[in-house]
């Protein structure tokens, strides 16, 4: 269908998005072609996210400012939860049981370790909470981080079970996650 090249193009772009297959992409593209007002609203919203949102320079969370509102709030608890993705921050914030700071650890490298050290120092952090979904890899990552940061005067803890092994936070009900944070346990070294 040469005549519908632009729709074809939109379908292909939509298909590249997470959890959108060919069927949904086609349905969405056709519905957007039909409802021009909705389509422009969507285009505008996407443009706004692209131009306004970037990563917080301190923690890696999404923010419309250089420093996100969590890092910028001096009244939060002196704890630092290390998470895997900005989405985990959204989910934990929604649970309402945690009022400390966060750090998004997308990969283990010296730059991230340095950033964690700076947060600990600047925010006077007393406790680091490893808030990874339980798995063998995250266990190894906790041990590695603990070893790299053991010279600092902080306690280490890990969220409790209640979050099933190998299951990501977005698939865990909020009560289980809240319980896992509340019942976090100290890691003795
Ligand atoms: Zn931040």
GROMACS .gro file of C-alpha atoms and ligand atoms in nm:
model
  190
    1UNK     CA    1   0.000   0.000   0.000
    2UNK     CA    2   0.217   0.279  -0.134
    3UNK     CA    3  -0.056   0.530  -0.073
    4UNK     CA    4  -0.041   0.464   0.303
    5UNK     CA    5   0.333   0.498   0.346
    6UNK     CA    6   0.299   0.736   0.640
    7UNK     CA    7   0.068   0.498   0.827
    8UNK     CA    8   0.303   0.210   0.753
    9UNK     CA    9   0.587   0.417   0.892
   10UNK     CA   10   0.389   0.496   1.209
   11UNK     CA   11   0.306   0.128   1.256
   12UNK     CA   12   0.675   0.041   1.232
   13UNK     CA   13   0.772   0.306   1.488
   14UNK     CA   14   0.498   0.199   1.729
   15UNK     CA   15   0.607  -0.161   1.695
   16UNK     CA   16   0.948  -0.068   1.830
   17UNK     CA   17   0.791   0.036   2.161
   18UNK     CA   18   0.796  -0.209   2.454
   19UNK     CA   19   0.501  -0.448   2.474
   20UNK     CA   20   0.349  -0.334   2.143
   21UNK     CA   21   0.309  -0.601   1.878
   22UNK     CA   22   0.213  -0.565   1.513
   23UNK     CA   23  -0.161  -0.595   1.586
   24UNK     CA   24  -0.165  -0.324   1.853
   25UNK     CA   25   0.063  -0.102   1.645
   26UNK     CA   26  -0.173  -0.126   1.349
   27UNK     CA   27  -0.477  -0.060   1.565
   28UNK     CA   28  -0.313   0.244   1.727
   29UNK     CA   29  -0.190   0.388   1.396
   30UNK     CA   30  -0.531   0.357   1.235
   31UNK     CA   31  -0.705   0.509   1.535
   32UNK     CA   32  -0.459   0.801   1.531
   33UNK     CA   33  -0.512   0.852   1.157
   34UNK     CA   34  -0.883   0.873   1.226
   35UNK     CA   35  -0.876   1.103   1.530
   36UNK     CA   36  -0.649   1.389   1.427
   37UNK     CA   37  -0.703   1.587   1.746
   38UNK     CA   38  -0.598   1.297   1.966
   39UNK     CA   39  -0.302   1.230   1.736
   40UNK     CA   40  -0.174   1.586   1.767
   41UNK     CA   41  -0.226   1.579   2.143
   42UNK     CA   42  -0.013   1.265   2.161
   43UNK     CA   43   0.255   1.413   1.934
   44UNK     CA   44   0.262   1.723   2.151
   45UNK     CA   45   0.287   1.522   2.476
   46UNK     CA   46   0.575   1.318   2.336
   47UNK     CA   47   0.753   1.632   2.221
   48UNK     CA   48   0.715   1.784   2.565
   49UNK     CA   49   0.863   1.477   2.737
   50UNK     CA   50   1.152   1.476   2.491
   51UNK     CA   51   1.231   1.843   2.546
   52UNK     CA   52   1.169   1.862   2.923
   53UNK     CA   53   1.262   1.531   3.081
   54UNK     CA   54   1.615   1.413   3.136
   55UNK     CA   55   1.808   1.223   3.401
   56UNK     CA   56   1.873   1.380   3.739
   57UNK     CA   57   2.244   1.449   3.760
   58UNK     CA   58   2.266   1.303   4.111
   59UNK     CA   59   2.047   0.994   4.120
   60UNK     CA   60   1.959   0.908   3.759
   61UNK     CA   61   1.583   0.941   3.815
   62UNK     CA   62   1.375   1.112   3.547
   63UNK     CA   63   1.331   1.481   3.614
   64UNK     CA   64   1.230   1.804   3.449
   65UNK     CA   65   1.510   1.975   3.639
   66UNK     CA   66   1.883   1.922   3.655
   67UNK     CA   67   1.836   1.781   4.006
   68UNK     CA   68   1.514   1.592   4.076
   69UNK     CA   69   1.275   1.696   4.352
   70UNK     CA   70   1.372   1.398   4.570
   71UNK     CA   71   1.745   1.479   4.563
   72UNK     CA   72   1.657   1.843   4.609
   73UNK     CA   73   1.455   1.779   4.925
   74UNK     CA   74   1.677   1.813   5.236
   75UNK     CA   75   1.407   1.674   5.465
   76UNK     CA   76   1.404   1.316   5.345
   77UNK     CA   77   1.538   1.031   5.563
   78UNK     CA   78   1.912   0.970   5.559
   79UNK     CA   79   1.877   0.642   5.373
   80UNK     CA   80   1.975   0.563   5.015
   81UNK     CA   81   1.784   0.299   4.821
   82UNK     CA   82   1.976   0.163   4.527
   83UNK     CA   83   1.737   0.054   4.252
   84UNK     CA   84   1.763  -0.076   3.897
   85UNK     CA   85   1.543   0.166   3.702
   86UNK     CA   86   1.361   0.499   3.740
   87UNK     CA   87   1.040   0.299   3.720
   88UNK     CA   88   1.130   0.129   4.049
   89UNK     CA   89   1.148   0.474   4.212
   90UNK     CA   90   0.797   0.552   4.088
   91UNK     CA   91   0.667   0.224   4.226
   92UNK     CA   92   0.838   0.263   4.567
   93UNK     CA   93   0.725   0.626   4.596
   94UNK     CA   94   0.372   0.514   4.523
   95UNK     CA   95   0.393   0.258   4.805
   96UNK     CA   96   0.444   0.548   5.047
   97UNK     CA   97   0.655   0.346   5.294
   98UNK     CA   98   0.990   0.494   5.204
   99UNK     CA   99   1.106   0.850   5.251
  100UNK     CA  100   1.476   0.840   5.180
  101UNK     CA  101   1.684   0.907   4.870
  102UNK     CA  102   1.746   0.687   4.566
  103UNK     CA  103   2.015   0.595   4.320
  104UNK     CA  104   1.948   0.429   3.985
  105UNK     CA  105   2.226   0.180   3.924
  106UNK     CA  106   2.198   0.090   3.559
  107UNK     CA  107   2.546  -0.053   3.548
  108UNK     CA  108   2.828  -0.112   3.788
  109UNK     CA  109   3.115   0.117   3.703
  110UNK     CA  110   3.351   0.358   3.875
  111UNK     CA  111   3.149   0.662   3.773
  112UNK     CA  112   2.836   0.528   3.943
  113UNK     CA  113   3.033   0.423   4.251
  114UNK     CA  114   3.172   0.775   4.270
  115UNK     CA  115   2.821   0.922   4.241
  116UNK     CA  116   2.697   0.696   4.522
  117UNK     CA  117   2.990   0.808   4.741
  118UNK     CA  118   2.905   1.171   4.676
  119UNK     CA  119   2.541   1.124   4.770
  120UNK     CA  120   2.641   0.944   5.092
  121UNK     CA  121   2.874   1.229   5.182
  122UNK     CA  122   2.658   1.523   5.075
  123UNK     CA  123   2.334   1.393   5.220
  124UNK     CA  124   2.485   1.240   5.531
  125UNK     CA  125   2.341   0.898   5.446
  126UNK     CA  126   2.338   0.646   5.733
  127UNK     CA  127   2.196   0.342   5.560
  128UNK     CA  128   2.216   0.195   5.212
  129UNK     CA  129   1.923  -0.024   5.112
  130UNK     CA  130   1.970  -0.259   4.820
  131UNK     CA  131   1.628  -0.257   4.658
  132UNK     CA  132   1.681  -0.496   4.371
  133UNK     CA  133   1.435  -0.768   4.276
  134UNK     CA  134   1.588  -1.079   4.436
  135UNK     CA  135   1.799  -1.288   4.201
  136UNK     CA  136   2.142  -1.447   4.202
  137UNK     CA  137   2.285  -1.158   4.001
  138UNK     CA  138   2.150  -0.893   4.236
  139UNK     CA  139   2.289  -1.089   4.530
  140UNK     CA  140   2.633  -1.072   4.367
  141UNK     CA  141   2.587  -0.703   4.292
  142UNK     CA  142   2.499  -0.630   4.657
  143UNK     CA  143   2.813  -0.807   4.777
  144UNK     CA  144   3.027  -0.622   4.527
  145UNK     CA  145   2.883  -0.281   4.620
  146UNK     CA  146   2.913  -0.353   4.990
  147UNK     CA  147   3.276  -0.443   4.943
  148UNK     CA  148   3.345  -0.127   4.739
  149UNK     CA  149   3.172   0.100   4.991
  150UNK     CA  150   3.269  -0.066   5.316
  151UNK     CA  151   3.514   0.210   5.410
  152UNK     CA  152   3.218   0.447   5.455
  153UNK     CA  153   3.031   0.473   5.781
  154UNK     CA  154   2.700   0.338   5.658
  155UNK     CA  155   2.488   0.037   5.735
  156UNK     CA  156   2.384  -0.194   5.456
  157UNK     CA  157   2.047  -0.357   5.430
  158UNK     CA  158   1.854  -0.548   5.175
  159UNK     CA  159   1.480  -0.553   5.111
  160UNK     CA  160   1.312  -0.857   5.261
  161UNK     CA  161   1.148  -1.144   5.078
  162UNK     CA  162   0.789  -1.087   4.990
  163UNK     CA  163   0.918  -0.980   4.656
  164UNK     CA  164   0.933  -1.317   4.478
  165UNK     CA  165   1.264  -1.426   4.327
  166UNK     CA  166   1.313  -1.330   3.962
  167UNK     CA  167   1.000  -1.114   3.945
  168UNK     CA  168   1.030  -0.749   3.858
  169UNK     CA  169   0.877  -0.478   4.081
  170UNK     CA  170   0.617  -0.377   3.825
  171UNK     CA  171   0.469  -0.725   3.858
  172UNK     CA  172   0.467  -0.726   4.238
  173UNK     CA  173   0.169  -0.594   4.425
  174UNK     CA  174   0.237  -0.273   4.613
  175UNK     CA  175   0.165  -0.426   4.957
  176UNK     CA  176   0.430  -0.694   4.912
  177UNK     CA  177   0.681  -0.435   4.801
  178UNK     CA  178   0.593  -0.204   5.091
  179UNK     CA  179   0.634  -0.496   5.332
  180UNK     CA  180   0.967  -0.591   5.177
  181UNK     CA  181   1.100  -0.239   5.233
  182UNK     CA  182   0.968  -0.215   5.588
  183UNK     CA  183   1.105  -0.556   5.681
  184UNK     CA  184   1.445  -0.496   5.524
  185UNK     CA  185   1.724  -0.669   5.708
  186UNK     CA  186   2.077  -0.560   5.792
  187UNK     CA  187   2.356  -0.726   5.607
  188UNK     CA  188   2.628  -0.828   5.846
  189UNK     CA  189   2.974  -0.830   5.703
  190LIG    ZN1  190   1.770   1.288   4.182
   0.00000   0.00000   0.00000
